[in-house]
Tab-separated table of C-alpha atoms in Angstrom:
chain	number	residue	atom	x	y	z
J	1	UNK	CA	68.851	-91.002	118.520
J	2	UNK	CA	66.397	-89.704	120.870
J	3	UNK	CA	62.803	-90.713	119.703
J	4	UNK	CA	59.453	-90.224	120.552
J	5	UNK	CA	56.346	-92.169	118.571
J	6	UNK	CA	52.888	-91.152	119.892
J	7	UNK	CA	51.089	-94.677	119.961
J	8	UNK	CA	47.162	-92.842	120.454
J	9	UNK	CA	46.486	-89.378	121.126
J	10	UNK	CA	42.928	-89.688	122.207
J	11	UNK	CA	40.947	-89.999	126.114
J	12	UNK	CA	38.961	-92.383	127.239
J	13	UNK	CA	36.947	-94.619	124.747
J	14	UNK	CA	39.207	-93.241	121.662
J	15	UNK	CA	37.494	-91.524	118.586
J	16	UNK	CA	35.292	-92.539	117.546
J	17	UNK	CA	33.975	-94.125	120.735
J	18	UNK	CA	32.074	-97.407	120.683
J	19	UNK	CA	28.402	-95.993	121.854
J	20	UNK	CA	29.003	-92.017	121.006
J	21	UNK	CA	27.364	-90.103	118.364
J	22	UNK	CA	29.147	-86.859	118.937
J	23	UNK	CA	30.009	-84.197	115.857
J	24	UNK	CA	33.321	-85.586	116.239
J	25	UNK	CA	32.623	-88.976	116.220
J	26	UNK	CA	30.213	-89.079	113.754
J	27	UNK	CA	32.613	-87.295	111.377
J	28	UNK	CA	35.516	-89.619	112.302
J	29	UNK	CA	33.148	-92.845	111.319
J	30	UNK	CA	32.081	-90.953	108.068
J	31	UNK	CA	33.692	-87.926	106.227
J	32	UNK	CA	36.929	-87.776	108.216
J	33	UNK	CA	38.423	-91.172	109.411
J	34	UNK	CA	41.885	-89.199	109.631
J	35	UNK	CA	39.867	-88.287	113.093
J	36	UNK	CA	39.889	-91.483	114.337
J	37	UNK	CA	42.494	-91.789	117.031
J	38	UNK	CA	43.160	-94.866	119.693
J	39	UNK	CA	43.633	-94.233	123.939
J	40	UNK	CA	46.793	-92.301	124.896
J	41	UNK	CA	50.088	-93.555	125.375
J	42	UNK	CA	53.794	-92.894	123.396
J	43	UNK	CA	56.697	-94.898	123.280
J	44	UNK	CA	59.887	-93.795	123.802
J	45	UNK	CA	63.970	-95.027	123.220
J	46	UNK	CA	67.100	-93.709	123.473
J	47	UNK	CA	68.732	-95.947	120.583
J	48	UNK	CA	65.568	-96.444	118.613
J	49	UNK	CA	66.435	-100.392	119.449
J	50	UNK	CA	64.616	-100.616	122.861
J	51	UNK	CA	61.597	-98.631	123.645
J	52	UNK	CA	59.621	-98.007	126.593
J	53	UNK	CA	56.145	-97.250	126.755
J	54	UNK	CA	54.113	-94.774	128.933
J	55	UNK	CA	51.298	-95.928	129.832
J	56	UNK	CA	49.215	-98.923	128.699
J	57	UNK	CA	46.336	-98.003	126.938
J	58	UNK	CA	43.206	-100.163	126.336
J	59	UNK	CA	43.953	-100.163	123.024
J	60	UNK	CA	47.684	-101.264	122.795
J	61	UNK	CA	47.307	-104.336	120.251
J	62	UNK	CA	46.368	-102.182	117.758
J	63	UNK	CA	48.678	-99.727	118.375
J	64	UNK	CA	51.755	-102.089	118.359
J	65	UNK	CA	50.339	-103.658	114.970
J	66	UNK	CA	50.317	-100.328	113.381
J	67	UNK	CA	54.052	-98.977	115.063
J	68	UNK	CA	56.693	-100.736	112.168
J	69	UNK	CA	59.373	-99.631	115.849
J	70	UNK	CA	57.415	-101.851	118.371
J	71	UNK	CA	57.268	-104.680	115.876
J	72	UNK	CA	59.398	-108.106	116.906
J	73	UNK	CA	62.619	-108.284	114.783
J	74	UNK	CA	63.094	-110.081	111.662
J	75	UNK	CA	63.484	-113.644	112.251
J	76	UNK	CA	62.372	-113.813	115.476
J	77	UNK	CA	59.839	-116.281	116.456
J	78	UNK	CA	59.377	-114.431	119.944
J	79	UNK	CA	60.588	-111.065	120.473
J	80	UNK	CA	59.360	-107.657	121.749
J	81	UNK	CA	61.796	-104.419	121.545
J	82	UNK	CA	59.474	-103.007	125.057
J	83	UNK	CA	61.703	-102.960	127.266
J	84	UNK	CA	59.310	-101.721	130.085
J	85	UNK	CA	56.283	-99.601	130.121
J	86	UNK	CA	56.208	-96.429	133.052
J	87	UNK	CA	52.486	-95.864	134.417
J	88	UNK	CA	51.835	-92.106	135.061
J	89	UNK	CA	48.762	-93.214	137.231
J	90	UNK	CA	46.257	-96.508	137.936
J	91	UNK	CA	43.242	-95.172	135.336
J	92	UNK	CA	42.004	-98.233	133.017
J	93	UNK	CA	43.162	-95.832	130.507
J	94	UNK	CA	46.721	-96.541	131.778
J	95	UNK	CA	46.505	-99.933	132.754
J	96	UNK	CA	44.197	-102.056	130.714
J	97	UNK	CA	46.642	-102.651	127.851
J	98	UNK	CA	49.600	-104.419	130.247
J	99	UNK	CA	46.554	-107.617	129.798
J	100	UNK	CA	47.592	-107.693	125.847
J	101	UNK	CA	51.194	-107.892	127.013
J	102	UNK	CA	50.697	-111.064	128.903
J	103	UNK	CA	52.432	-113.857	126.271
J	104	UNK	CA	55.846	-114.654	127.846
J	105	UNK	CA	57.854	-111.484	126.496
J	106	UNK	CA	59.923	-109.854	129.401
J	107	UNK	CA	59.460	-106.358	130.646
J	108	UNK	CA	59.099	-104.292	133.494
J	109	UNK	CA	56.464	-102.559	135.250
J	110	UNK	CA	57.816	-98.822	136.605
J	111	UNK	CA	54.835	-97.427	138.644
J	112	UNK	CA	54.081	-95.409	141.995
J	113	UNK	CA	53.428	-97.666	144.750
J	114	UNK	CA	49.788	-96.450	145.060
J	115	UNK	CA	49.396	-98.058	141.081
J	116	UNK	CA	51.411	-100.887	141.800
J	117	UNK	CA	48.872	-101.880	145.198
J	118	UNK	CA	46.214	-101.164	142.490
J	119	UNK	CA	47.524	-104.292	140.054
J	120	UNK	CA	48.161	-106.173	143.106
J	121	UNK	CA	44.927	-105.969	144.675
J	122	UNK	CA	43.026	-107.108	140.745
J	123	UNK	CA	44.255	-110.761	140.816
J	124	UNK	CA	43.147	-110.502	136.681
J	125	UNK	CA	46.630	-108.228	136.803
J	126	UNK	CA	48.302	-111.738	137.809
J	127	UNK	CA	48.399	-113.233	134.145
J	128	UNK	CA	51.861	-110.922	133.947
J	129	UNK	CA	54.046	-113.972	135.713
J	130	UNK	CA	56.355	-112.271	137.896
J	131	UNK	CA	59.117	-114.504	135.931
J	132	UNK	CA	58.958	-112.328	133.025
J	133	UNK	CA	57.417	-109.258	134.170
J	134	UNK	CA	58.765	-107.619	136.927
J	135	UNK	CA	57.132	-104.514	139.053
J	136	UNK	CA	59.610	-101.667	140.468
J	137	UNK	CA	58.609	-98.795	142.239
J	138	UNK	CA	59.254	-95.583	141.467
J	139	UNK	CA	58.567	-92.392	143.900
J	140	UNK	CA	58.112	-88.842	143.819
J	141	UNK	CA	61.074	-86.452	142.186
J	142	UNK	CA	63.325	-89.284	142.358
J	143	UNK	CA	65.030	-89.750	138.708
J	144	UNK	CA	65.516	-93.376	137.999
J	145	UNK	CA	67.041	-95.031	135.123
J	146	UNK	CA	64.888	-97.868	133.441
J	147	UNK	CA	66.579	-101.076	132.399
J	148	UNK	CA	67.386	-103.247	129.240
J	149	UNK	CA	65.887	-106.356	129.655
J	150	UNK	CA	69.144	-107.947	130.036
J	151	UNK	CA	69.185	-105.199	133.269
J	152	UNK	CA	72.252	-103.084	131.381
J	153	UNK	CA	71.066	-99.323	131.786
J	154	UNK	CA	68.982	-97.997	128.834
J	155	UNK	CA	70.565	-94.128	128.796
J	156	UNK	CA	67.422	-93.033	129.656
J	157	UNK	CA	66.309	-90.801	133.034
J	158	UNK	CA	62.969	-90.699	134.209
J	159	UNK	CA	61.547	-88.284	136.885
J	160	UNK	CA	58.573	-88.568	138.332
J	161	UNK	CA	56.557	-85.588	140.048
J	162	UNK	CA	53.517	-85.020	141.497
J	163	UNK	CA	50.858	-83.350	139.121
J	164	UNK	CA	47.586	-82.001	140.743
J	165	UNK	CA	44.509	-84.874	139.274
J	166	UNK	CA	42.423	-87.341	140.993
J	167	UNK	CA	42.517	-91.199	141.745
J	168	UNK	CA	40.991	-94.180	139.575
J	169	UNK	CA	37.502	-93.003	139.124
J	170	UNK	CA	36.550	-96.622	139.603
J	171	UNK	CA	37.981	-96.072	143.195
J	172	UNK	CA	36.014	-93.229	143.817
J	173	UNK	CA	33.801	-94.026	147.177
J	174	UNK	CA	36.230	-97.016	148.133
J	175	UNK	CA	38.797	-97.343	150.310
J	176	UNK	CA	42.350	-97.163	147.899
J	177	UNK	CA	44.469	-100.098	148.216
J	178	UNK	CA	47.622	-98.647	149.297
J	179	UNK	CA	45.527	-96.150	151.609
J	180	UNK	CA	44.308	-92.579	152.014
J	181	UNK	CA	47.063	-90.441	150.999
J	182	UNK	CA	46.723	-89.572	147.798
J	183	UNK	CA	50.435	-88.462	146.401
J	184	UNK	CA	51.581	-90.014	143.517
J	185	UNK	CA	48.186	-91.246	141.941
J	186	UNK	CA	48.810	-88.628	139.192
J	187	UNK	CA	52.543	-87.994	137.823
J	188	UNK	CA	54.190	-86.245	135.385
J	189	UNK	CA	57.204	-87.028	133.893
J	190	UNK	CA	60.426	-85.384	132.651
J	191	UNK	CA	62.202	-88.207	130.293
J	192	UNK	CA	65.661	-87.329	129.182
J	193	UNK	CA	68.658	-89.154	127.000
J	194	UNK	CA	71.988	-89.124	129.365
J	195	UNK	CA	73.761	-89.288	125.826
J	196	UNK	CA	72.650	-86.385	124.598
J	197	UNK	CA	71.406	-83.923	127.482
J	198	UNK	CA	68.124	-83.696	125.461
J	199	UNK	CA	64.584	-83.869	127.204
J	200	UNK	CA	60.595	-83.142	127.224
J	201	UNK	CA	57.837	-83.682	129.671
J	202	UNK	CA	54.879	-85.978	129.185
J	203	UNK	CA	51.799	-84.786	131.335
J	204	UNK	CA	48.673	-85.987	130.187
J	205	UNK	CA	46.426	-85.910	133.457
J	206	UNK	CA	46.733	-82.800	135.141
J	207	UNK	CA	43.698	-80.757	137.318
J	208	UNK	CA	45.387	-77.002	137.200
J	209	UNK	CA	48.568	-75.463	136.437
J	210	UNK	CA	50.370	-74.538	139.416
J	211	UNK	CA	53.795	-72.414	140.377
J	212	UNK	CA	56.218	-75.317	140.288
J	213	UNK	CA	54.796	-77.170	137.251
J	214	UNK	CA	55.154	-73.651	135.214
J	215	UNK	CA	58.861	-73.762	137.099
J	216	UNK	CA	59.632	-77.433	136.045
J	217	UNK	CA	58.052	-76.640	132.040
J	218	UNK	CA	59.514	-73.499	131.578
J	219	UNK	CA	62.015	-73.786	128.393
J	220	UNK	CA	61.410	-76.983	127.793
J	221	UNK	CA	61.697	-78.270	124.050
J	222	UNK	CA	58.406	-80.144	123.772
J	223	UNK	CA	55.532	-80.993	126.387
J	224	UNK	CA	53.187	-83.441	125.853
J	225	UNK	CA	50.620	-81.706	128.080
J	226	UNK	CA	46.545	-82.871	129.056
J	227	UNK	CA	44.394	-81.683	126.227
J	228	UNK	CA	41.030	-83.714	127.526
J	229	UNK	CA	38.159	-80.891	126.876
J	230	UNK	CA	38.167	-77.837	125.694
J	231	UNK	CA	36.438	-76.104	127.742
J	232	UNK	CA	35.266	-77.563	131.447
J	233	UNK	CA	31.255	-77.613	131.352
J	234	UNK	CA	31.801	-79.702	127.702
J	235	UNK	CA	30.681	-82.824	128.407
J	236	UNK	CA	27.320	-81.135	130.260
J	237	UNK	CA	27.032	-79.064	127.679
J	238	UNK	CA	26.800	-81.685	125.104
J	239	UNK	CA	25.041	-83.826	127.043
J	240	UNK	CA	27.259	-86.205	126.889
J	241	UNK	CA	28.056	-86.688	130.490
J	242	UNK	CA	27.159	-85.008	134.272
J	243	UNK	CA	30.999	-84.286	135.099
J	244	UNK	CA	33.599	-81.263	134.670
J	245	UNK	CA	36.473	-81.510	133.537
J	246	UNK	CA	37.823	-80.204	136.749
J	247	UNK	CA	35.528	-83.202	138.120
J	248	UNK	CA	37.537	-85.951	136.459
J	249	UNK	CA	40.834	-84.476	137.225
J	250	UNK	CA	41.240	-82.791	133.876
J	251	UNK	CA	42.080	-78.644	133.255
J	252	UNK	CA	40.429	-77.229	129.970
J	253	UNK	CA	42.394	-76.457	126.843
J	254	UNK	CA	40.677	-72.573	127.357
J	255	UNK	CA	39.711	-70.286	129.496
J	256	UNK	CA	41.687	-68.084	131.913
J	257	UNK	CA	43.116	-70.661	133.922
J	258	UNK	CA	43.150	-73.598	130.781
J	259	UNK	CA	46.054	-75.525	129.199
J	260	UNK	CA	46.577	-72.298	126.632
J	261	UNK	CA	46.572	-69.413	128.984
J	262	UNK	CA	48.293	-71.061	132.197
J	263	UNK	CA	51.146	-72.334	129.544
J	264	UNK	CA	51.680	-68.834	127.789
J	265	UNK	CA	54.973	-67.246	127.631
J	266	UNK	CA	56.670	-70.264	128.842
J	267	UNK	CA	59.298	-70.096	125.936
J	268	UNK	CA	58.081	-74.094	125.474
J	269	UNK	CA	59.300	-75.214	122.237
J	270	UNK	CA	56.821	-77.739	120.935
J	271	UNK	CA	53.279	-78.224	122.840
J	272	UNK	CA	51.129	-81.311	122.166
J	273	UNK	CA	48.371	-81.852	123.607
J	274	UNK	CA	46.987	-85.545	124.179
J	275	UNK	CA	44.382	-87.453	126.062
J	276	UNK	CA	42.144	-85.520	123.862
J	277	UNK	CA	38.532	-86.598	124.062
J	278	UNK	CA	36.040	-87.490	121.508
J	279	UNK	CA	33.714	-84.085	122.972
J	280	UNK	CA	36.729	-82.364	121.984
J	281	UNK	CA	35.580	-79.791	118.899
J	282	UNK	CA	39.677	-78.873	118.414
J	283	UNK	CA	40.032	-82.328	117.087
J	284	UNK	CA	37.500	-80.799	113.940
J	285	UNK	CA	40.226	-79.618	111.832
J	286	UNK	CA	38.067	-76.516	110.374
J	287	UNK	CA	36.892	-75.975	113.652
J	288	UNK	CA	36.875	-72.363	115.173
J	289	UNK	CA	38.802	-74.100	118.646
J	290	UNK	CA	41.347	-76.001	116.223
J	291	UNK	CA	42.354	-72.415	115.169
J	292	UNK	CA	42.660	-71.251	118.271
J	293	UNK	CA	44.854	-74.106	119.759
J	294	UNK	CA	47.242	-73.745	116.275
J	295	UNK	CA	47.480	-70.005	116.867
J	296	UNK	CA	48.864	-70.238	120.292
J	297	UNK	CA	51.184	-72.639	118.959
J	298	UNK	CA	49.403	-75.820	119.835
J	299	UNK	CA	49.810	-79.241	118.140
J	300	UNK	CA	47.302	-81.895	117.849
J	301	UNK	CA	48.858	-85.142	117.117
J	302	UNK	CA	47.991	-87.914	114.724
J	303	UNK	CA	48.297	-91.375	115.831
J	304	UNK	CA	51.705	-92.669	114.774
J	305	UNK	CA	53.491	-89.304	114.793
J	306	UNK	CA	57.012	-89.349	115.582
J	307	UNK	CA	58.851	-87.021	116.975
J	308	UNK	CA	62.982	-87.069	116.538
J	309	UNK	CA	64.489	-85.113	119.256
């Protein structure tokens, strides 16, 4: 069976974050810990045996503790069901948890060449032994197929595409490992079961919504779509932070050219929206934004929600 478990639904620094004392995070720490949510990433599997992750979040030891379908089998002194983990882009967000994966269990890297230069240029990224964990490249509306770790085919298809975002922010300023052009530092990604025909996209960095990303989302049965702010001044409004959303590669959840409007009328079956951060007021359930989000047909996910497809 085709299965999807969302690991964290959060952005950057989770909710509540370490050093914030936002509405939201002060309500997750208190009143509300149902609010408290780790750094985005799901899991994924085809025969609910192997799973694959996408993306690595900071926070992926807890996240594996508290997933019973990531935990090793019974018996087993050493085992992992992650079969591999697919990076969507080279953010710490993405990245930092492959450093918790670093005890001896095999698996395999799937990344853009522009992320994979990224690992290889941070020699702390060289505590994954190439014996165990190997590194493929993937590129740019070219499907692939990741593999068991015993390299049989895993049923599943993967394609990557180009979603308008930005770079590492920690790159901003510096010259990029792999070079100037920036394709394929952001990516989408349709995930499908060859078994059963059945799909959904997982998008959780994404600037604007353009022309062929409504082409390639239109119909679909569930999108896991970027939900980082609600609206794009948030963070300056707050005062929380000097930076857009639009500045850190992130489209709002409103306005006329948001997540909501931009994705209307799509005939999408199921929208989630993750990478939600802690500035966020539609992660306040009773929140006047929460209602809006619902109404439009919007879900806000709970860490450890799974989704049976």
């Amino acid at each position: 069976m085709f299965r999807v478990v969302v690991l964290g639904a959060a952005a950057g620094g989770g909710v509540p974050q370490w050093n914030c004392g936002c509405a939201v995070c002060r309500t997750a720490r208190s009143d509300h810990p149902e609010l408290q949510s780790t750094q985005a990433s799901i899991a994924v599997s085809g025969d609910g045996v192997h799973w694959f992750l996408v993306n690595a979040s900071p926070d992926l030891r807890q996240q594996l503790i508290a997933t019973p379908q990531l935990h090793p089998k019974h018996g087993a002194l050493r085992h992992s069901p992650i079969a591999g983990v697919i990076l969507t882009n080279g953010e710490i967000d993405a990245v930092a948890g492959l450093l918790s994966m670093r005890e001896g269990s095999p698996f395999t890297i799937y990344a853009h060449e522009r992320v994979l230069a990224i690992l290889r240029s941070n020699s702390i990224f060289n505590v994954l032994s190439d014996k165990n964990v190997d590194r493929r490249p993937i590129a740019v509306d070219q499907a692939f197929e990741p593999a068991l770790p015993d390299g049989s085919p895993s049923g599943l298809e993967v394609l990557p595409f180009e979603v308008p975002g930005k770079g590492a922010w920690y790159l901003e300023g510096k010259a990029h490992p792999a070079g100037a052009d920036g394709v394929g530092d952001t990516l989408g990604l349709r995930i499908a079961d060859k078994r059963s025909g059945k799909y959904f996209y997982f998008v959780a960095a994404c600037a604007r919504v353009t022309d062929d990303l409504k082409s390639r989302l239109k119909g679909a049965p569930l999108v896991f779509f970027d939900g980082t702010v609600w609206r794009d001044d948030e963070l300056i409004a707050a005062g929380l932070g000097n930076k857009t959303g639009q500045g850190m590669g992130h489209i709002a959840m409103s306005g006329d050219h948001g997540a909501i409007s931009s994705l209307a009328g799509l005939d999408i079956g199921r929208k989630v929206f993750l990478h939600i951060n802690n500035s966020n007021p539609a992660l306040l359930g009773t929140s006047a934004e929460r209602k809006a989000a619902e109404q439009a047909g919007w879900q806000i996910p709970s860490d450890g929600t799974e989704i049976m497809l």
